[in-house]
mmCIF file with all atom_site columns, C-alpha atoms in Angstrom:
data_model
loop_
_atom_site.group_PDB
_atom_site.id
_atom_site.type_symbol
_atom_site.label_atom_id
_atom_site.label_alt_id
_atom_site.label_comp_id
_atom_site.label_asym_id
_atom_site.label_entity_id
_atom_site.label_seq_id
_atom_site.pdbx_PDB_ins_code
_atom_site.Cartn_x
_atom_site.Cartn_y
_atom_site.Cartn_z
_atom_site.occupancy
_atom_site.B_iso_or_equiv
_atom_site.pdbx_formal_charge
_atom_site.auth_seq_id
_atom_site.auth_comp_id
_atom_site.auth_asym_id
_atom_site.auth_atom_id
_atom_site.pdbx_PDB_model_num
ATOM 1   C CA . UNK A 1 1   ? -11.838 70.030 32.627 1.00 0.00 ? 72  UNK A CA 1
ATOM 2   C CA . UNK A 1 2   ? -15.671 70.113 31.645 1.00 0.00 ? 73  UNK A CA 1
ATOM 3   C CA . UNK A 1 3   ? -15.572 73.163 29.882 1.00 0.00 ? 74  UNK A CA 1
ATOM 4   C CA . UNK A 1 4   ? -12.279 71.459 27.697 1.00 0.00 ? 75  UNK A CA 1
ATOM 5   C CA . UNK A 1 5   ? -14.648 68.393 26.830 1.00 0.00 ? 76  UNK A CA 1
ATOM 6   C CA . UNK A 1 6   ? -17.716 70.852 26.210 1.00 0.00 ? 77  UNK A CA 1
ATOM 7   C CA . UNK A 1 7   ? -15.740 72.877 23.611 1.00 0.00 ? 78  UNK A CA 1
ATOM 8   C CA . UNK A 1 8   ? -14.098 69.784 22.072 1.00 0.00 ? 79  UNK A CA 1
ATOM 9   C CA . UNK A 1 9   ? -18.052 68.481 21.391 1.00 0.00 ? 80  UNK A CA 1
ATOM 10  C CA . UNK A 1 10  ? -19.359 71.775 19.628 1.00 0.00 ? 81  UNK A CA 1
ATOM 11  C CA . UNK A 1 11  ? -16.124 71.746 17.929 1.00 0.00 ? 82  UNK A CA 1
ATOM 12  C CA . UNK A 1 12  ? -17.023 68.061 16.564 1.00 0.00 ? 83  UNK A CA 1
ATOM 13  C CA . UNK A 1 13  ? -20.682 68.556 16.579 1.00 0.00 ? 84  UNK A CA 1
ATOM 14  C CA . UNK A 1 14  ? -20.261 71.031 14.204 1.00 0.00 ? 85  UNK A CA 1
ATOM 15  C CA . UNK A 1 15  ? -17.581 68.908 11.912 1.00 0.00 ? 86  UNK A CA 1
ATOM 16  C CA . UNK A 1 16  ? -20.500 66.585 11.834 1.00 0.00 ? 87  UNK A CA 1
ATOM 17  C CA . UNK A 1 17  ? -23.014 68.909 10.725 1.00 0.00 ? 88  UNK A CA 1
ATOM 18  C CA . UNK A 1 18  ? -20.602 69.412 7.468  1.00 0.00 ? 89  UNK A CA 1
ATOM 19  C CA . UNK A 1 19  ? -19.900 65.882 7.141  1.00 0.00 ? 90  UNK A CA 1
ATOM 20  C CA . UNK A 1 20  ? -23.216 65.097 7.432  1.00 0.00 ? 91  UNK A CA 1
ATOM 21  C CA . UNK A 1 21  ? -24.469 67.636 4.871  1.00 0.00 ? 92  UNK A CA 1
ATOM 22  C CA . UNK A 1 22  ? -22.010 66.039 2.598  1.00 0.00 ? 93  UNK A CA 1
ATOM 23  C CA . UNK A 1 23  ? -22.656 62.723 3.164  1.00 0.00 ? 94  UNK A CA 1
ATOM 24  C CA . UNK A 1 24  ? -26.501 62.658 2.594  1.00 0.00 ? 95  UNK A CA 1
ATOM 25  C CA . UNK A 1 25  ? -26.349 64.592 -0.577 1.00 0.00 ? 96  UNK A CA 1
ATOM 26  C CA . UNK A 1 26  ? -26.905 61.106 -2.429 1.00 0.00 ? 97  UNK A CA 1
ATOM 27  C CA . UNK A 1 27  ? -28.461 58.493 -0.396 1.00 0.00 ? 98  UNK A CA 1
ATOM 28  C CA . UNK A 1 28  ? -31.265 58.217 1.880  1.00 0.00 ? 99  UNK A CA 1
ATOM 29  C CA . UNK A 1 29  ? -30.930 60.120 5.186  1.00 0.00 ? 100 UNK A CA 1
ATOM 30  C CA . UNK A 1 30  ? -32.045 57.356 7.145  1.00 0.00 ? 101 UNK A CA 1
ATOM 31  C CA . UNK A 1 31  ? -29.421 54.767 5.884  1.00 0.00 ? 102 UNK A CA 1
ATOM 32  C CA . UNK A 1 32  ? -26.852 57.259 6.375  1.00 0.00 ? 103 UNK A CA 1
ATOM 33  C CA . UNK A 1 33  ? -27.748 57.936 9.725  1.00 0.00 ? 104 UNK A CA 1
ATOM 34  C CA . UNK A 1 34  ? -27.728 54.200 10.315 1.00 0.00 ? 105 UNK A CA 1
ATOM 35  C CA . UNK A 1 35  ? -24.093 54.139 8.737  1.00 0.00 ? 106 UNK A CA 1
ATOM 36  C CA . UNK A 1 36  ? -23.208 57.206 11.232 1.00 0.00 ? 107 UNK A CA 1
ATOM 37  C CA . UNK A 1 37  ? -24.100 55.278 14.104 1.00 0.00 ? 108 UNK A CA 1
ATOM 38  C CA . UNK A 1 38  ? -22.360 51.894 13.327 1.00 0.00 ? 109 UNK A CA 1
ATOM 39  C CA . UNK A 1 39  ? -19.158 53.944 13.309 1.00 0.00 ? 110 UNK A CA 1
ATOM 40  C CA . UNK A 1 40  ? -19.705 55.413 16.454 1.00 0.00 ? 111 UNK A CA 1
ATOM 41  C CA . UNK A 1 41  ? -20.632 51.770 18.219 1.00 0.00 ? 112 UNK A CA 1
ATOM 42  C CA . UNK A 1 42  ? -17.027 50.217 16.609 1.00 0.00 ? 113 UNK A CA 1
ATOM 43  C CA . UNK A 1 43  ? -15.571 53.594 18.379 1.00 0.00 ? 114 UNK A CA 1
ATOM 44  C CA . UNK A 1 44  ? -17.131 53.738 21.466 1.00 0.00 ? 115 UNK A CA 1
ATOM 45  C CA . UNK A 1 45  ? -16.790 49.994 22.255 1.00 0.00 ? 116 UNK A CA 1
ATOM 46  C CA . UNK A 1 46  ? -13.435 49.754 20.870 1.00 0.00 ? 117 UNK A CA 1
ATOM 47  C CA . UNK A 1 47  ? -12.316 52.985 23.500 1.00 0.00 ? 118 UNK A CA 1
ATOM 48  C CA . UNK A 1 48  ? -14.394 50.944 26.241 1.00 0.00 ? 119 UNK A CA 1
ATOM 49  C CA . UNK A 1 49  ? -12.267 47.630 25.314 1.00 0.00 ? 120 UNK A CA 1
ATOM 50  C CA . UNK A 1 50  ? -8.822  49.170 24.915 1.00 0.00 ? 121 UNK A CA 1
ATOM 51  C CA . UNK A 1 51  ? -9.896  50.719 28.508 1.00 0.00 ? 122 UNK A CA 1
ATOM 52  C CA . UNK A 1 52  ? -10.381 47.947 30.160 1.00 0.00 ? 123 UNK A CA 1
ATOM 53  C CA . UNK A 1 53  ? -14.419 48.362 31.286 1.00 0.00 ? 124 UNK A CA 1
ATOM 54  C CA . UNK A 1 54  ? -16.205 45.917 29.770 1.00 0.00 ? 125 UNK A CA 1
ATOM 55  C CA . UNK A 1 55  ? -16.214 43.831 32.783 1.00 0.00 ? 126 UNK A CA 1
ATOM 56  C CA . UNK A 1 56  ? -18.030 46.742 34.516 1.00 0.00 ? 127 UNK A CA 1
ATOM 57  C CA . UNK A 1 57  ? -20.922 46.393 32.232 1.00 0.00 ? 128 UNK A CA 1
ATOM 58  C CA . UNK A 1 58  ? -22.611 43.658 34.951 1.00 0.00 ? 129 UNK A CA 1
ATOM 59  C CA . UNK A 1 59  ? -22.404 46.177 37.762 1.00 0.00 ? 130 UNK A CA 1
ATOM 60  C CA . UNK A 1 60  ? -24.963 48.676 36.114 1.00 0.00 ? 131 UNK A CA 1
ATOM 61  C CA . UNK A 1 61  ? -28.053 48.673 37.790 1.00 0.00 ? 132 UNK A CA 1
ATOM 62  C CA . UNK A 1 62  ? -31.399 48.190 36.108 1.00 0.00 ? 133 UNK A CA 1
ATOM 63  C CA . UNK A 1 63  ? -32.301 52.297 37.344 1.00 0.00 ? 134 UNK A CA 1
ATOM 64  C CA . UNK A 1 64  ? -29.570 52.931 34.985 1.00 0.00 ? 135 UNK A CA 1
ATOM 65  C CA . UNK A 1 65  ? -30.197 50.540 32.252 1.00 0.00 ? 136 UNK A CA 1
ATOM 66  C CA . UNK A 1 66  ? -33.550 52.112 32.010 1.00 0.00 ? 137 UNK A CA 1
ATOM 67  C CA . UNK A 1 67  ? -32.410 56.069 31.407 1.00 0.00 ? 138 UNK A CA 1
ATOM 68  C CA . UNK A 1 68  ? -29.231 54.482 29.315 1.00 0.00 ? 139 UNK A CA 1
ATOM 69  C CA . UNK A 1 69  ? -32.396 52.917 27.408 1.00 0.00 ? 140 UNK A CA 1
ATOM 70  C CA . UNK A 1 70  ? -34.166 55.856 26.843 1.00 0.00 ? 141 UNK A CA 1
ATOM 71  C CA . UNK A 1 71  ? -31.466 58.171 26.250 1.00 0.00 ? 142 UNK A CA 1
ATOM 72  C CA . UNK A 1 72  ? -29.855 56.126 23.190 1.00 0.00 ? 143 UNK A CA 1
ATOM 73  C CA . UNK A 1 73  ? -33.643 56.034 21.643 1.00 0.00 ? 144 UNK A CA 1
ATOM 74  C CA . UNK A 1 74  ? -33.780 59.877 22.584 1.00 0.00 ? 145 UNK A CA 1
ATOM 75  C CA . UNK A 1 75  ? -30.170 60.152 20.585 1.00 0.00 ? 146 UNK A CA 1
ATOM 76  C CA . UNK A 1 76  ? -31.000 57.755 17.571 1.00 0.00 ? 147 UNK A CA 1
ATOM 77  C CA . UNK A 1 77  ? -34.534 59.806 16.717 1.00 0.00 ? 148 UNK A CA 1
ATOM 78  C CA . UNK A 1 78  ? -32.350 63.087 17.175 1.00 0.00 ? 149 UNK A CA 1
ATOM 79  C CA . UNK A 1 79  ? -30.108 61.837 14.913 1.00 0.00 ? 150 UNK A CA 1
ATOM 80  C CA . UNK A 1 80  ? -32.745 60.852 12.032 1.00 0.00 ? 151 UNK A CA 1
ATOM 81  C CA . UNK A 1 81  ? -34.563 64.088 12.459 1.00 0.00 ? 152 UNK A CA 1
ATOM 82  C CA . UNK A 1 82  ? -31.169 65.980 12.312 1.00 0.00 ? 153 UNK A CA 1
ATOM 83  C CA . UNK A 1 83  ? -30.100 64.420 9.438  1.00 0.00 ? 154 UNK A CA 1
ATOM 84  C CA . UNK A 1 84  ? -33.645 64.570 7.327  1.00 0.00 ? 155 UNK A CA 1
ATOM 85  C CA . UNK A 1 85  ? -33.357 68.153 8.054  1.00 0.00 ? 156 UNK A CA 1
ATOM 86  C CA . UNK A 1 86  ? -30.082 68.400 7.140  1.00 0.00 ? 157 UNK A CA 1
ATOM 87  C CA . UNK A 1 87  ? -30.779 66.949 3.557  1.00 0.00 ? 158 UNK A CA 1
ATOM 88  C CA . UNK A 1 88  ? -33.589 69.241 2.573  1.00 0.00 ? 159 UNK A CA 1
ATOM 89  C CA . UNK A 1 89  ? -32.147 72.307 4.706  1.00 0.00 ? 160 UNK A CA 1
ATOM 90  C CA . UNK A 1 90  ? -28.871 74.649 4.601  1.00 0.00 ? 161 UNK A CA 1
ATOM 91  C CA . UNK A 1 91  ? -26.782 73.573 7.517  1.00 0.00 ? 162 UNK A CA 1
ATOM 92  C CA . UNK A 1 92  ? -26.823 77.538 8.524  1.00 0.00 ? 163 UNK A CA 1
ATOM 93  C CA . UNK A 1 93  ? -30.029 76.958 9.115  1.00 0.00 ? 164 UNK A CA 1
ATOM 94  C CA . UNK A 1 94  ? -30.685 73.557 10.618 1.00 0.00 ? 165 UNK A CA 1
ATOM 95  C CA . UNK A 1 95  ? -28.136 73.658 13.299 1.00 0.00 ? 166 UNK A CA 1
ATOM 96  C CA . UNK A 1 96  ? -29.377 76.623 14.835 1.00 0.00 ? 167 UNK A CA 1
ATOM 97  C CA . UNK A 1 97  ? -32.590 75.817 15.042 1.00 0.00 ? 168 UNK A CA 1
ATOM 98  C CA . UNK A 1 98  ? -31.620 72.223 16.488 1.00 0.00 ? 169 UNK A CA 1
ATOM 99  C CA . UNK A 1 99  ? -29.458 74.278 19.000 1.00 0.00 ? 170 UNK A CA 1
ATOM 100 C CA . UNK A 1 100 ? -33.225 75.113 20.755 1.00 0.00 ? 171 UNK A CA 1
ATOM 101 C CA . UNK A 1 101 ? -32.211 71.735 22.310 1.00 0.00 ? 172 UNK A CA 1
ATOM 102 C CA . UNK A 1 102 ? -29.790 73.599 24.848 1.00 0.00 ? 173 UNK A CA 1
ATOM 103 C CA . UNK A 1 103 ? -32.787 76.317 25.486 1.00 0.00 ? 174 UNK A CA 1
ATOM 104 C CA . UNK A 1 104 ? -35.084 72.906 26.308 1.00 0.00 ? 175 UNK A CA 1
ATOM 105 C CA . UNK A 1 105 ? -32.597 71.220 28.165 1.00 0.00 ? 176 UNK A CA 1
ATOM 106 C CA . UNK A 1 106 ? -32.182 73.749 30.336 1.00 0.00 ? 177 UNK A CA 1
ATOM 107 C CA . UNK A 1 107 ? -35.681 73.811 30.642 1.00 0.00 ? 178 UNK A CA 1
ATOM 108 C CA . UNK A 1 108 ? -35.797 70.517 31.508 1.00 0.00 ? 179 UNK A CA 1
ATOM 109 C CA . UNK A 1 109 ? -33.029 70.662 34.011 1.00 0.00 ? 180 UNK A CA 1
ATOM 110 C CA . UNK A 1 110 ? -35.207 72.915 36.186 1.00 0.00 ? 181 UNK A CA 1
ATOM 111 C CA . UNK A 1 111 ? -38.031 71.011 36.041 1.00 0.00 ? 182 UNK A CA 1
ATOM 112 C CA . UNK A 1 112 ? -37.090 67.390 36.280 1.00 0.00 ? 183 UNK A CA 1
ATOM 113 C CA . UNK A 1 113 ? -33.232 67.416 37.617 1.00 0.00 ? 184 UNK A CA 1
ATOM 114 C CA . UNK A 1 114 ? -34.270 70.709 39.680 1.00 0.00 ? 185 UNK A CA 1
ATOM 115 C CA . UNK A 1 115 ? -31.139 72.875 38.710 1.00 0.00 ? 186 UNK A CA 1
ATOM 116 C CA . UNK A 1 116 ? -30.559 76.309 40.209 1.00 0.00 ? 187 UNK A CA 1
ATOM 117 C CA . UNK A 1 117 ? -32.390 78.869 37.906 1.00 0.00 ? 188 UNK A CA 1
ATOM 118 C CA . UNK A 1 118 ? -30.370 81.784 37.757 1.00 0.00 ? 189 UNK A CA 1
ATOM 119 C CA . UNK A 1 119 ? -30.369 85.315 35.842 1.00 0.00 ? 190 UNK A CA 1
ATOM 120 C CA . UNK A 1 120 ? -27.548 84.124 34.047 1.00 0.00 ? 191 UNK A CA 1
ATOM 121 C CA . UNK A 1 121 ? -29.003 81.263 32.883 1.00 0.00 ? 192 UNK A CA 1
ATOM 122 C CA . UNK A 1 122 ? -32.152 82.446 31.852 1.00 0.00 ? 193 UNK A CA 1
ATOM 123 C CA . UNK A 1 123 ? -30.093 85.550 29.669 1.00 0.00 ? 194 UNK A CA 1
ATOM 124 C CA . UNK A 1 124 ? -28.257 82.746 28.025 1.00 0.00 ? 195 UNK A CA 1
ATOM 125 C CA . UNK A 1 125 ? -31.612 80.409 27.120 1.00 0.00 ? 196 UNK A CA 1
ATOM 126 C CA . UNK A 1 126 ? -33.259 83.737 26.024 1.00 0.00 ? 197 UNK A CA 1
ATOM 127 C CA . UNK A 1 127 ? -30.601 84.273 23.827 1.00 0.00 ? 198 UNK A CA 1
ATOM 128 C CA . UNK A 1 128 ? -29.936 81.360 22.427 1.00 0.00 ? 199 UNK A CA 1
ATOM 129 C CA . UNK A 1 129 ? -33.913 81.619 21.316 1.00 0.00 ? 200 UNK A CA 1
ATOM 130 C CA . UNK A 1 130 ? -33.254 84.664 19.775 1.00 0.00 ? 201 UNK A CA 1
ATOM 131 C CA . UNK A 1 131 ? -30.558 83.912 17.617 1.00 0.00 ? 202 UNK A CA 1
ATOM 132 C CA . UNK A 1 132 ? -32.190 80.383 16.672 1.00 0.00 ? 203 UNK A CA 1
ATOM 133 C CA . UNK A 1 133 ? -35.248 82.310 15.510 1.00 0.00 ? 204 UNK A CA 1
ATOM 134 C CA . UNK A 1 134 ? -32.843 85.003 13.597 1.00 0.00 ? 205 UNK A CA 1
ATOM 135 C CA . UNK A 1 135 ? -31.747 82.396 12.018 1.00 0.00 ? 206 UNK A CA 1
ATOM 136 C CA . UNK A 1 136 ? -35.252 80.686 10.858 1.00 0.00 ? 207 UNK A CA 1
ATOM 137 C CA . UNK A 1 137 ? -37.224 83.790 10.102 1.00 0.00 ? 208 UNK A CA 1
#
């Protein structure tokens, strides 16, 4: 089911790098960014209310409140870099190039999660550099 969920995100990832485009033509990219991410907080609580977890929010563990922590502030400077570079740049251009997160995740995986490296992997990171610097050269 993974795979579904992952294909479903690049399909809306990339919906939001048109949108986005778009929608910073006029204003400043910062504002719209904050604008972005109010929508997605009435969405993702109102999914997590109609659900029925908000009563699991006092079992989460301050481990987990801590890499929660950091990964939103990882998410919201993505976000304002993306979207900066998305309102000088083409969107050809800038999502590629912010694709290179997949090549340093992966990087990251082996390192600090210590993921299996395989041959397979490392063809598809290699790859996936090549095309993002195609695309910026």
């Amino acid at each position: 089911m993974w795979k579904y969920y992952a294909l479903l995100s690049a399909c809306f990832a990339a919906l939001t790098a048109i949108f986005a485009k778009v929608g910073v033509k006029d204003i400043n990219s910062d504002l719209a960014t904050a604008i972005r991410t109010t929508i997605i907080l009435i969405i993702t609580w109102g999914i997590v209310i109609i659900g029925n977890h908000l009563g699991e929010v006092k079992e989460i563990t301050s481990h987990t409140w801590i890499f929660l922590v950091l990964s939103g502030a990882a998410t919201g400077l993505s976000w304002l870099f993306y979207f900066k570079a998305l309102q000088s740049g083409n969107v050809s251009q800038v999502a590629p190039i912010d694709k290179l997160s997949v090549v340093i995740t992966i990087i990251l995986s082996f390192f600090i999660l210590k993921e299996p490296v395989t041959l397979k992997v490392i063809l598809g990171a290699v790859f996936i550099t090549a095309g993002s610097l195609i695309m910026l050269l």
